[in-house]
Coordinates of C-alpha atoms in Angstrom, one line a residue:
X1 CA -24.5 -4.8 -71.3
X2 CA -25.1 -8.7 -71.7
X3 CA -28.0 -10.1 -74.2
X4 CA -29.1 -11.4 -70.9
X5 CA -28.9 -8.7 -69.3
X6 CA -30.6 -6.2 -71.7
X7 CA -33.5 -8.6 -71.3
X8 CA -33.8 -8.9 -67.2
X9 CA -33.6 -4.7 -67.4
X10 CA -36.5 -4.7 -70.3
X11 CA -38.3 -7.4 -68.0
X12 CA -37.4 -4.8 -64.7
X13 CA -39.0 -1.8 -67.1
X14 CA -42.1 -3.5 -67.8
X15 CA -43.0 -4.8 -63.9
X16 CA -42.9 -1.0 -62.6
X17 CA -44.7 0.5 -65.7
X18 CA -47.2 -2.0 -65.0
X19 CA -47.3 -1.3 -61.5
X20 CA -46.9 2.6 -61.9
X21 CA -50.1 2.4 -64.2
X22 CA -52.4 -0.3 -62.3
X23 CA -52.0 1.0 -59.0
X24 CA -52.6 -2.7 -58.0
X25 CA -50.3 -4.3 -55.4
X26 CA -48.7 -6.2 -57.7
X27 CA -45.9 -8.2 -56.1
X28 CA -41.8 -7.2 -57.2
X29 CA -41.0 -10.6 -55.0
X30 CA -42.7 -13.4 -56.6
X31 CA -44.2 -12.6 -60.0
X32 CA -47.3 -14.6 -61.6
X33 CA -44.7 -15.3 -64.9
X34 CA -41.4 -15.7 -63.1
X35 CA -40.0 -17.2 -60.1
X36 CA -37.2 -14.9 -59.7
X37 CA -37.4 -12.5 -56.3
X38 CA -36.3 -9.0 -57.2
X39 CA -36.2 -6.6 -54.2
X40 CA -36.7 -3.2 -54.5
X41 CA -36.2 -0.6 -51.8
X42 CA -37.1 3.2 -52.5
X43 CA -34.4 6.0 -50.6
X44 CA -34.5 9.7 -50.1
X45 CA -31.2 10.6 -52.2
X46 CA -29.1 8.6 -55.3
X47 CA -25.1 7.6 -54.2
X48 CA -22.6 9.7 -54.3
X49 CA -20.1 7.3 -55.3
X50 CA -20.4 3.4 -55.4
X51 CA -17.3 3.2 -54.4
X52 CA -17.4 3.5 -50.4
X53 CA -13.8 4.3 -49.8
X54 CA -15.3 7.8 -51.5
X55 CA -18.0 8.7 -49.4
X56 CA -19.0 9.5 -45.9
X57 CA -22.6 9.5 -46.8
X58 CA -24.9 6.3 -46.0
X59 CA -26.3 6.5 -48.9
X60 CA -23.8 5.7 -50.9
X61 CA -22.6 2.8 -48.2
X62 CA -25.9 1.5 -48.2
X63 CA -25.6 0.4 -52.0
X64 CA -21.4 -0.7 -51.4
X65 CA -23.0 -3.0 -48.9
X66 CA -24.6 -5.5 -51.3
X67 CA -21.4 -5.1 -53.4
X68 CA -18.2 -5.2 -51.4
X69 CA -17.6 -6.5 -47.9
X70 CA -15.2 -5.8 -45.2
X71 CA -12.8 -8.1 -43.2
X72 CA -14.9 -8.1 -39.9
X73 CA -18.4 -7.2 -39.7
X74 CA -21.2 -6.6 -36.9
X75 CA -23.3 -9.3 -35.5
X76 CA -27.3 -8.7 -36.5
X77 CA -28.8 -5.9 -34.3
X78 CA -25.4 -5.1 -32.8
X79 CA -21.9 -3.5 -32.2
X80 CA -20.4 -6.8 -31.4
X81 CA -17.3 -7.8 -34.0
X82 CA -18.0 -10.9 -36.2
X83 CA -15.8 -12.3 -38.8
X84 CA -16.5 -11.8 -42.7
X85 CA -14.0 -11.7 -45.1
X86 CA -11.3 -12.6 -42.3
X87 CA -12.5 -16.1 -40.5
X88 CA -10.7 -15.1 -37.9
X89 CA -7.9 -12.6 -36.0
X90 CA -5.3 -12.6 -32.9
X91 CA -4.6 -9.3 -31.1
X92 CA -0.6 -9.1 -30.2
X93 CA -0.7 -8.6 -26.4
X94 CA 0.7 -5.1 -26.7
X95 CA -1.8 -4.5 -28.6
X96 CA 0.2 -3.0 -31.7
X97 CA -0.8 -5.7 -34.4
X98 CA -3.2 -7.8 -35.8
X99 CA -3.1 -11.2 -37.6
X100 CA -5.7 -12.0 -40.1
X101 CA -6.8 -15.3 -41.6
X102 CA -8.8 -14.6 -44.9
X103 CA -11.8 -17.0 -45.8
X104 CA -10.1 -19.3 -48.8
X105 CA -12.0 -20.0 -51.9
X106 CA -13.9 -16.4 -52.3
X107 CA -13.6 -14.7 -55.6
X108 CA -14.3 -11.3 -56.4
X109 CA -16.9 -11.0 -58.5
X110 CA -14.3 -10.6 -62.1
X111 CA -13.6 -14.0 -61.3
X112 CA -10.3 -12.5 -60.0
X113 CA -9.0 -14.4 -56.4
X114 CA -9.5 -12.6 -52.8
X115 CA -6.5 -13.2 -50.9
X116 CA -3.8 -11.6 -48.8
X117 CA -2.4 -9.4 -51.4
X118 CA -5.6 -8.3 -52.6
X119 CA -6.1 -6.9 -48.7
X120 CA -2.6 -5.2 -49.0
X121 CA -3.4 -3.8 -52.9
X122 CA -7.1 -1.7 -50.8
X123 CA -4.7 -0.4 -47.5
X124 CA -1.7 0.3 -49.7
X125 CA -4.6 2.9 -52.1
X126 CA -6.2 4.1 -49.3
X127 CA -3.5 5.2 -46.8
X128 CA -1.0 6.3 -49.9
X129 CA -4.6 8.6 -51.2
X130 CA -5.6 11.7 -49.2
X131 CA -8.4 13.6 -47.6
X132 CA -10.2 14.4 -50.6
X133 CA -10.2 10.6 -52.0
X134 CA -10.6 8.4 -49.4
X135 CA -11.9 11.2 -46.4
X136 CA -12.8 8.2 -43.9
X137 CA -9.6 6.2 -44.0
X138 CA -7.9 9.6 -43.1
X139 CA -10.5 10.6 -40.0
X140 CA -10.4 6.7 -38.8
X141 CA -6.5 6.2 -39.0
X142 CA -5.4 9.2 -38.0
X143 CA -3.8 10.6 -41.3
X144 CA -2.2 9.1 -44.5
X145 CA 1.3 8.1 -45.1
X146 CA 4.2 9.9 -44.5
X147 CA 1.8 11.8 -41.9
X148 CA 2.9 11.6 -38.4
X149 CA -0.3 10.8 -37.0
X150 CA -1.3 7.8 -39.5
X151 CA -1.3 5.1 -36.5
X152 CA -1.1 1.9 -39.5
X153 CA 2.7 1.1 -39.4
X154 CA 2.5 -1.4 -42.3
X155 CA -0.1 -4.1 -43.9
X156 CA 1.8 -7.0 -45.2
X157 CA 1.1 -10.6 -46.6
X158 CA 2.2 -13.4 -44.8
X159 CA 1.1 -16.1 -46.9
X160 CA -2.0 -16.5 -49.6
X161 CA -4.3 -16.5 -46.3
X162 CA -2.7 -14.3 -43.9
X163 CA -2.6 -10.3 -43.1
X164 CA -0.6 -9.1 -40.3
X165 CA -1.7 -5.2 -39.6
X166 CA 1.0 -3.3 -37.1
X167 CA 0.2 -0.3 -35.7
X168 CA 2.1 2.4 -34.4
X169 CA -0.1 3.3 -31.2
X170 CA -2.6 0.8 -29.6
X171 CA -6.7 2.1 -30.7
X172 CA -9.4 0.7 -29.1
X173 CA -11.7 0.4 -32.0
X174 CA -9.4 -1.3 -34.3
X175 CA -11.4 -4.1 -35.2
X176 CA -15.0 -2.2 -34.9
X177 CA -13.6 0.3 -37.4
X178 CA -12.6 -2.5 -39.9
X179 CA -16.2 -3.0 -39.8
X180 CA -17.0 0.1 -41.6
X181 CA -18.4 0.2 -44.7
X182 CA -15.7 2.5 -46.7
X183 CA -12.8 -0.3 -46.0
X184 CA -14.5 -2.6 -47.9
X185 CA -12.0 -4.7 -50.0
X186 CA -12.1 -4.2 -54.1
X187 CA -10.8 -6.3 -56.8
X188 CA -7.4 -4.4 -57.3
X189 CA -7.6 -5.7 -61.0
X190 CA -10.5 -4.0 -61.3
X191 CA -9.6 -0.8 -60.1
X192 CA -6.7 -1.0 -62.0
X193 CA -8.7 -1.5 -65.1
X194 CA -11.8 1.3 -64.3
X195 CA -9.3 3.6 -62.6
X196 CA -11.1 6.7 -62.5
X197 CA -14.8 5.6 -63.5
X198 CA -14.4 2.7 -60.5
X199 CA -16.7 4.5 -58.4
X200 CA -19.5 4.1 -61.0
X201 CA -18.1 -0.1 -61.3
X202 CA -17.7 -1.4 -58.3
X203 CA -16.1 -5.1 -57.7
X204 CA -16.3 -6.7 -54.6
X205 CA -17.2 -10.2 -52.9
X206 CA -20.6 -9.4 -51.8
X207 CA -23.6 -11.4 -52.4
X208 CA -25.0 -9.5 -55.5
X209 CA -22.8 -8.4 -58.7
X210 CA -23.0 -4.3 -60.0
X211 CA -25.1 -4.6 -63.1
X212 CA -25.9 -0.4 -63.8
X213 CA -26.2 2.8 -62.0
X214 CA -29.4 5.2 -63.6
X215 CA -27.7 8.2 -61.3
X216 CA -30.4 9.7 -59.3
X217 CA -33.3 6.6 -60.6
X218 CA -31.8 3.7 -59.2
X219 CA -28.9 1.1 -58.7
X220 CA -29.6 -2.6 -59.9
X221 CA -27.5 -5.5 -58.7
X222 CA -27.8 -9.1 -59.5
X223 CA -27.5 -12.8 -57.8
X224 CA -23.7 -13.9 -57.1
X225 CA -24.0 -17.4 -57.8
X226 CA -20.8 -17.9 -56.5
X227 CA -21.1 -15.9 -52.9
X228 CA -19.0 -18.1 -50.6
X229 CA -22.1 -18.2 -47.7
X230 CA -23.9 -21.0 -48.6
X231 CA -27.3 -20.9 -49.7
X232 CA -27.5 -17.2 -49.6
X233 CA -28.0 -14.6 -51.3
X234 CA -32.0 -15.4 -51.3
X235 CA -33.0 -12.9 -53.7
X236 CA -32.2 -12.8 -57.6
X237 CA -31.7 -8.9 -57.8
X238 CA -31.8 -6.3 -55.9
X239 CA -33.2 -2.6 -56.9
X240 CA -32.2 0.6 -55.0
X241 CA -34.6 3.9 -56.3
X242 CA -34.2 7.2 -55.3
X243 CA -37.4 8.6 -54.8
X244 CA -36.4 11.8 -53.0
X245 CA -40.3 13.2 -51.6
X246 CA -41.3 11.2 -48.7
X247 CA -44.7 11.2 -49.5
X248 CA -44.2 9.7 -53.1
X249 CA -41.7 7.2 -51.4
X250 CA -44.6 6.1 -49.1
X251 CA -47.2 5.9 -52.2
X252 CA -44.8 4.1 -54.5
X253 CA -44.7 1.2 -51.3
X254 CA -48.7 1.3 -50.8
X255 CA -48.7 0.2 -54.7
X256 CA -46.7 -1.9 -54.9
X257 CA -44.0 -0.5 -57.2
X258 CA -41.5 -1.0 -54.4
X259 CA -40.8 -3.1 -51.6
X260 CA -39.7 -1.3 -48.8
X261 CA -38.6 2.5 -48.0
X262 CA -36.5 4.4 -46.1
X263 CA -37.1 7.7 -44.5
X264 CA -40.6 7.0 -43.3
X265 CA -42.4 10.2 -41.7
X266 CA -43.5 9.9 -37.9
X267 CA -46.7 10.7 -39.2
X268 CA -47.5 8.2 -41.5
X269 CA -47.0 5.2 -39.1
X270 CA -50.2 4.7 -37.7
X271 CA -51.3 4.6 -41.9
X272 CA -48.9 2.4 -42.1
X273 CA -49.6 0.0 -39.3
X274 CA -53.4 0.0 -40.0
X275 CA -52.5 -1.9 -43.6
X276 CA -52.3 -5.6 -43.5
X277 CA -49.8 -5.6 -46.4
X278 CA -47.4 -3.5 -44.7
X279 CA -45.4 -3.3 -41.0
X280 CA -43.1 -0.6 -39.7
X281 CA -39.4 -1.3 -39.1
X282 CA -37.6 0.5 -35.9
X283 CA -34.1 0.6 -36.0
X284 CA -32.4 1.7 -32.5
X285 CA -31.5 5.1 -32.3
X286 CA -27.6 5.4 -32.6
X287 CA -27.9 8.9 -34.1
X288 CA -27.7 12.5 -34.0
X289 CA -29.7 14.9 -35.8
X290 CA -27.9 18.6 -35.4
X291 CA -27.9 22.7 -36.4
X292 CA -24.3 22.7 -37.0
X293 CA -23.0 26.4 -36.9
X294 CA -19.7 27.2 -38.8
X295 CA -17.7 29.3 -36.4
X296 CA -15.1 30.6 -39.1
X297 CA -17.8 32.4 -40.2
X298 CA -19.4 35.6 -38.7
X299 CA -21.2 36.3 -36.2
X300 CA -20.9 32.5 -35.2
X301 CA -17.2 32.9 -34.3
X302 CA -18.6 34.3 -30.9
X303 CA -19.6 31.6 -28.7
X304 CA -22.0 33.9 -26.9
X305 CA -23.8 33.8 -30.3
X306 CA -24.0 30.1 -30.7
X307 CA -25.1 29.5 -26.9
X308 CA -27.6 32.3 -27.9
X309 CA -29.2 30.3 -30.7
X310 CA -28.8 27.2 -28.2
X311 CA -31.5 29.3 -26.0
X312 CA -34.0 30.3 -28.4
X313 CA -35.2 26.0 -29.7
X314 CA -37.8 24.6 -27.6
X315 CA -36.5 21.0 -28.5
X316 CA -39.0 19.0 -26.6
X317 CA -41.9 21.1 -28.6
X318 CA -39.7 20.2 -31.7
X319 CA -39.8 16.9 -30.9
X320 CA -43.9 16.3 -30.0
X321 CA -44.8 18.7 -33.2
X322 CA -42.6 16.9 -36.0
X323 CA -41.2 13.7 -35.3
X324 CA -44.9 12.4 -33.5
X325 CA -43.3 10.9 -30.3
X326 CA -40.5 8.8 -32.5
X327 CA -37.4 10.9 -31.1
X328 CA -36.2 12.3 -27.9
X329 CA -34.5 15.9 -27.6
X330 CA -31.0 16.0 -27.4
X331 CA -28.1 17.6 -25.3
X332 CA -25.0 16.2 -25.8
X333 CA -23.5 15.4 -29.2
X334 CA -23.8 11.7 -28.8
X335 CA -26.7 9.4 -28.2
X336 CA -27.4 8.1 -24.4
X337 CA -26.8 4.8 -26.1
X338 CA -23.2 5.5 -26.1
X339 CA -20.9 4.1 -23.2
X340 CA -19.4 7.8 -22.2
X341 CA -22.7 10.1 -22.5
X342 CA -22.9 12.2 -19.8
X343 CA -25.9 12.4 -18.4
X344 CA -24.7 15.6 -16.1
X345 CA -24.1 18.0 -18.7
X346 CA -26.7 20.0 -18.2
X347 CA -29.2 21.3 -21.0
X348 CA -29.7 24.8 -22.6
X349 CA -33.0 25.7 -21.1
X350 CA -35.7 27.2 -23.9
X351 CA -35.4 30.6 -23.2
X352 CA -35.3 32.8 -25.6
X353 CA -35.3 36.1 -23.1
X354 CA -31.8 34.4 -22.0
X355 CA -31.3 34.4 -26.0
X356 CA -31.3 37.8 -26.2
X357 CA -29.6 38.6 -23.6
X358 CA -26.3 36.6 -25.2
X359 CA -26.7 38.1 -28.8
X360 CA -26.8 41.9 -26.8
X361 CA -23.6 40.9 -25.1
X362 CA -22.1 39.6 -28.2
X363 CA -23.2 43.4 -30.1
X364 CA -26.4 41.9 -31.3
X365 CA -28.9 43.4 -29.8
X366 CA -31.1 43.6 -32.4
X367 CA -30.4 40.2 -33.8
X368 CA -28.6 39.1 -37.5
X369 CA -29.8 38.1 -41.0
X370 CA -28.3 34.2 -41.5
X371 CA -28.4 31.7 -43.8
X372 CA -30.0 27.8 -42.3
X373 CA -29.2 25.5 -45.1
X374 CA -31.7 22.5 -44.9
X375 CA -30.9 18.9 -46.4
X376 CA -33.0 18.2 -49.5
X377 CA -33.2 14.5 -48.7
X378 CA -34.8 12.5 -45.7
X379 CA -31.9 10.9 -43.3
X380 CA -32.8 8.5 -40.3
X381 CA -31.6 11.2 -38.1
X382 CA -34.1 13.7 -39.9
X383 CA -37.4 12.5 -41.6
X384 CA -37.7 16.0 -42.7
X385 CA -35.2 18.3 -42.6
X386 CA -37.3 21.5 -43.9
X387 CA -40.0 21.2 -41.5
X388 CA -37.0 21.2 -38.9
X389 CA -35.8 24.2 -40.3
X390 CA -38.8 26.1 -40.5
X391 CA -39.4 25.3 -36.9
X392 CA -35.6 26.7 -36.4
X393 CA -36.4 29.6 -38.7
X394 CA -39.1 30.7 -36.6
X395 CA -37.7 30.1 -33.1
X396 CA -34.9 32.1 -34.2
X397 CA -37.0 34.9 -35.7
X398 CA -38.4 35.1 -31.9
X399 CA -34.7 36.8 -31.0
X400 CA -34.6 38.7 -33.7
X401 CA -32.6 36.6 -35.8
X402 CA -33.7 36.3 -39.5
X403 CA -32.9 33.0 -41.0
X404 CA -33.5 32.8 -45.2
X405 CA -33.6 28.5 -45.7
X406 CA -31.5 27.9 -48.8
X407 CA -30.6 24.3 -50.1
X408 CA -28.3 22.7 -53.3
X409 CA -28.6 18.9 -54.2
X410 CA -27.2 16.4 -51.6
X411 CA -24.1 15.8 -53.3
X412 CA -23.4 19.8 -53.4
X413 CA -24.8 20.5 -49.9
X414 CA -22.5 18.3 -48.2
X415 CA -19.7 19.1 -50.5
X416 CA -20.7 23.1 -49.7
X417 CA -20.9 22.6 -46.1
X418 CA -17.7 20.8 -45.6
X419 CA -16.0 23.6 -47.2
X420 CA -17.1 25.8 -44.3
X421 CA -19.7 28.0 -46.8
X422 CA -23.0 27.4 -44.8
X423 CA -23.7 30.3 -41.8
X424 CA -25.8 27.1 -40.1
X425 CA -26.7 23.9 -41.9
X426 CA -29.1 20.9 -40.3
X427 CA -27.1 17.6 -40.4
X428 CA -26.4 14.6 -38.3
X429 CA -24.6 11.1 -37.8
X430 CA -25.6 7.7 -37.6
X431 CA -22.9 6.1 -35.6
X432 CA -21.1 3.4 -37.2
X433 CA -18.8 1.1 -34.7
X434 CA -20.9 2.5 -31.4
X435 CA -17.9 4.3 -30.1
X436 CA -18.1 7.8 -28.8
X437 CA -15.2 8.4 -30.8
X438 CA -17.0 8.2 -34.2
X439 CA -19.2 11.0 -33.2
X440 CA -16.9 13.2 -31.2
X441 CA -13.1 12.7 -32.8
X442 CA -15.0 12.2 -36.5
X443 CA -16.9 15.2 -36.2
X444 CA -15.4 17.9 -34.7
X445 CA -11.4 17.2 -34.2
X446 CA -9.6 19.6 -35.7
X447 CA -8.1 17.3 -38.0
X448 CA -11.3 16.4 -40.0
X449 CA -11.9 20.1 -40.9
X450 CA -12.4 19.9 -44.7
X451 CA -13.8 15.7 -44.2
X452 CA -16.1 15.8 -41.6
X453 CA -15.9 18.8 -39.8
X454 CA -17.9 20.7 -41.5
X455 CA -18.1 23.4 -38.4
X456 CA -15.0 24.3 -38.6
X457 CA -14.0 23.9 -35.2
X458 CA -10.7 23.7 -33.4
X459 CA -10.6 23.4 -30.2
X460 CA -7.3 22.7 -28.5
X461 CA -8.5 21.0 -25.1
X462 CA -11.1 19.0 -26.8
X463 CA -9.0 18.0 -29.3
X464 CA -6.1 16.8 -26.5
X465 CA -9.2 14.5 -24.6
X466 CA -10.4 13.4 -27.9
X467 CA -6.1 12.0 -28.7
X468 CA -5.9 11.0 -25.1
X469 CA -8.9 8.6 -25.3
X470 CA -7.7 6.7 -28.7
X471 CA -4.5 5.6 -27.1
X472 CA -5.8 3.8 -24.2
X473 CA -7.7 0.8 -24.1
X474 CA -9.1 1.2 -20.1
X475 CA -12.4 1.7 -21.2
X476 CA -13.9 3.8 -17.7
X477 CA -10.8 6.0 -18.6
X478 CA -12.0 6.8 -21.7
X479 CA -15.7 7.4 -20.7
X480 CA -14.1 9.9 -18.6
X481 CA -12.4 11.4 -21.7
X482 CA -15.6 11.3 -23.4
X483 CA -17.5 12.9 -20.6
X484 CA -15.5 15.6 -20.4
X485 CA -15.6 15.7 -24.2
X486 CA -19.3 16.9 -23.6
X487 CA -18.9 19.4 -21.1
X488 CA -16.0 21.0 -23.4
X489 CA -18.9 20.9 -26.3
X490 CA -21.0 22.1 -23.8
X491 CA -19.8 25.0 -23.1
X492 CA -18.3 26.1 -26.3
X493 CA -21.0 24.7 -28.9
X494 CA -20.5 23.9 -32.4
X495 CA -23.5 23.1 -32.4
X496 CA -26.7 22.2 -31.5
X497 CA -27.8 18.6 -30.6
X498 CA -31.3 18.7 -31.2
X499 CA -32.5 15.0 -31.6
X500 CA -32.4 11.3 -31.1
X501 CA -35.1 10.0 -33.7
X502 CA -35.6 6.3 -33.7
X503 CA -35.6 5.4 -38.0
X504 CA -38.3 3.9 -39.5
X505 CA -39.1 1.8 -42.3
X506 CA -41.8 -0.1 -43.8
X507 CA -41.8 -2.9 -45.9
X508 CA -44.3 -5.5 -47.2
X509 CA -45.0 -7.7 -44.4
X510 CA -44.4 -11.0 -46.1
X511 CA -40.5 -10.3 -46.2
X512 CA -37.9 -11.6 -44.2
X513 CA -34.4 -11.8 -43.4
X514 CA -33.8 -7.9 -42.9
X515 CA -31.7 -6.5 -39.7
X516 CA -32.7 -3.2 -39.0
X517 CA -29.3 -2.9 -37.6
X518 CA -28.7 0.5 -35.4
X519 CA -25.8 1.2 -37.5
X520 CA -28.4 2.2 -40.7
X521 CA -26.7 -0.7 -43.0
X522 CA -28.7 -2.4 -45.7
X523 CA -27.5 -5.9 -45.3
X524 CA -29.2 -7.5 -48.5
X525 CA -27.7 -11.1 -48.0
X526 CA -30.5 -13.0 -46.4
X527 CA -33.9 -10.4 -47.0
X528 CA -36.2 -13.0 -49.0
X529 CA -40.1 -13.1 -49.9
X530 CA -42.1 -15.3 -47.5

């Protein structure tokens, strides 16, 4: 680390001791001694992986995003396409391939040029890696190479500016998937030179430069003076903790050791409303929060069991005792907010008599002993996933089923679960493009069993819709794919949909700038101190 550097981090050190130790609402934006705006936001969990072609958590995409950037992006508060890295694109009219034209000028942060090759170097490592490098590319494109189903034909330079993308079957959600976070483009040069430690250097265009990862303390990131959007970024560095318990997350905001926090608790809005320092942020609920049950494992490779469990959560009282009126129950495994959801799939009723009835048919009349694995971190889909599973352990123990809560670090858990070793594990899924098909064909195709699919579950007619409705680009045709999708899900459940929570955050009031986009990005670019 740079003499300069070393100094801005011993500066950094001294601010939050300061702050830790006065209690005072001392303010990280504008200090008394310095006119430089740091930023520093407080999360439940530390990244994975800085290196978002990694990762399917947000966590670790929500620190890529100040880093790296994609070719397309979303507008502010939407789905909508908008350009970024790529200025603009033309869609062949069969709808097979895709022409590109790159922003010129834009410089990765090594100093190294962004260009049409550099675009070919990130496809070329992603789509020649596999499931356990690069899990997304494989679940959003359909495989790797050489693998029948990868749809990408070839990515190829046609000029310094150009990219021409050809595909061998048309997909819908072409450009909206661009626009996720893991195809971010990296300086090939530095991959090249990190190789193996790149996820823990990351090199990309964005509007703030890596300076050092403190694995599970924080991520700091400095001012690109070079970022090609001019007069932006706003802030001099930005600061990403990990402060895993909600309640110290809330306390190190009403300090004023951080900035803003993730992961607020239903409960503590009204606290947080009543302070003239602080406001509550509402993103739109694009989300899922979900008992998935792992039906390679017994007893839940009886559906009779799983519809069982369905019976026995009274999601509405769920919903009114632990997330205080900022969710609504859920039936389907996508959000209403989702062209496709059907709103005719019918619910299963609380009724836990019904429950036992199922579990005696499936030779379990006198219930189970299970394991419910609960997230150790707070996710927008679920503030707090013990008290969730509490609630679940005791609805269940009204059937006679005996649920022990177990839980590993994030990292492991998801790791664990995606290996198919939980009985039943709370989870969920912000969507990222606002496509049914990143909840339904990410989560539970067959072919993302050992990415996404952490159920486990194959299921031959659902996975034949879920094909059907990538290859067409007749929109009401694939709503009906997608409704029937549910009914399929429905009836043999992987899972159990149990809410639609709207995420909150709070911030200082006097900042600015910041989309609290439905997606659950942390756009940094244009957040600044009023």
């Amino acid at each position: 680390m740079g003499k300069r550097y070393l100094i801005f981090a011993l500066w950094i050190a001294l601010v939050l001791i300061m702050a830790a130790c006065s209690g005072d609402n001392a303010d990280n934006g504008e200090n008394a001694d310095s006119e430089e705006q740091v930023f520093i936001f407080a999360r439940g969990a530390d990244s994975v992986s800085l290196d978002p072609a990694e990762v399917t958590d947000s966590e670790s995409e929500n620190v890529a995003q100040s880093i790296l950037e994609t070719l397309v992006t979303f507008e502010e508060g939407e789905t909508t396409v908008a350009p970024m890295l790529a200025e603009e694109w033309e869609e062949a009219e069969d709808g097979l391939a895709y022409t590109f034209t790159l922003k010129e000028g834009v410089q990765f942060h090594d100093g190294t040029e962004f260009n049409a090759e550099a675009v070919v170097s990130n496809f070329e490592r992603w789509m020649n890696g596999g499931a356990d490098q690069f899990p997304m590319y494989g679940s959003v494109f359909g495989g790797y190479e050489g693998d029948e189903t990868h749809i990408i034909d070839s990515v190829e330079a046609e000029g310094e500016d150009t990219v021409k993308v050809t595909l061998n079957q048309v997909k819908p959600t072409f450009l909206k998937d661009l626009a996720l976070t893991p195809f971010s483009i990296s300086s090939p040069a530095a991959i090249e030179e990190h190789r193996e430690e790149y996820s823990a250097n990351p090199v990309g265009t964005g509007p703030f430069v890596f300076d050092e990862w403190l694995r599970n303390d924080r991520v700091v990131m400095n001012k690109n003076e070079d970022y090609w959007l001019e007069g932006y970024p706003k802030l001099d560095s930005v600061i990403i903790r990990a402060i895993p318990d909600n309640s110290a997350r809330l306390n190190a905001l009403l300090s004023g050791e951080v900035d803003m926090i993730d992961g607020v608790d239903p409960d503590n809005v009204e606290q947080i409303e009543n302070s003239e320092d602080l406001k509550v942020l509402k993103r739109p609920p694009l989300n899922i929060g979900y008992l998935g049950m792992t039906v390679t494992r017994e007893p839940f490779d009886d559906k009779l069991v799983r519809q069982a469990l369905s019976h026995a959560v009274d999601k509405q009282a769920m919903v009114d005792g632990l997330f205080a009126g900022q969710a609504e129950p859920a039936k389907n495994p996508i959000p209403p907010s989702v062209e496709g959801y059907n709103e005719d799939v019918g619910t299963y009723e609380y009724d836990p008599e019904k429950a036992k009835e199922l579990l005696a048919e499936a030779g379990y009349p006198d219930g189970f002993e299970m394991e419910l694995w609960a997230m150790p971190v707070p996710r927008p889909y679920m503030p707090d996933a013990n008290k969730v599973a509490e609630f679940l352990q005791s609805s269940f123990a009204d059937i006679g089923v005996t649920a022990n809560i177990v839980t590993y670090e994030w990292a492991t858990y998801l790791d664990r679960a995606k290996k198919g070793e939980a009985d039943a594990f709370i989870l969920g899924w912000t969507g990222t493009n606002g496509d049914a098909d990143d909840f339904i064909y990410s989560l539970w195709h067959e072919d993302n069993i050992g990415d996404l699919n952490s159920t486990q579950y194959a299921n031959e007619e659902l996975n034949q819709v879920l094909e059907e409705a990538r290859t067409i680009t007749d929109q009401e045709r694939r709503n009906e794919l997608y409704r029937e999708a549910q009914e399929i899900m429905h009836e043999d459940p992987p899972i159990i949909p149990l809410v639609h929570p709207t995420p909150l955050l709070a911030a200082k009031s006097d900042i600015t700038g910041f989309d609290p986009h439905p997606t659950g990005r942390l756009m940094t670019t244009k957040i600044e101190f009023e």
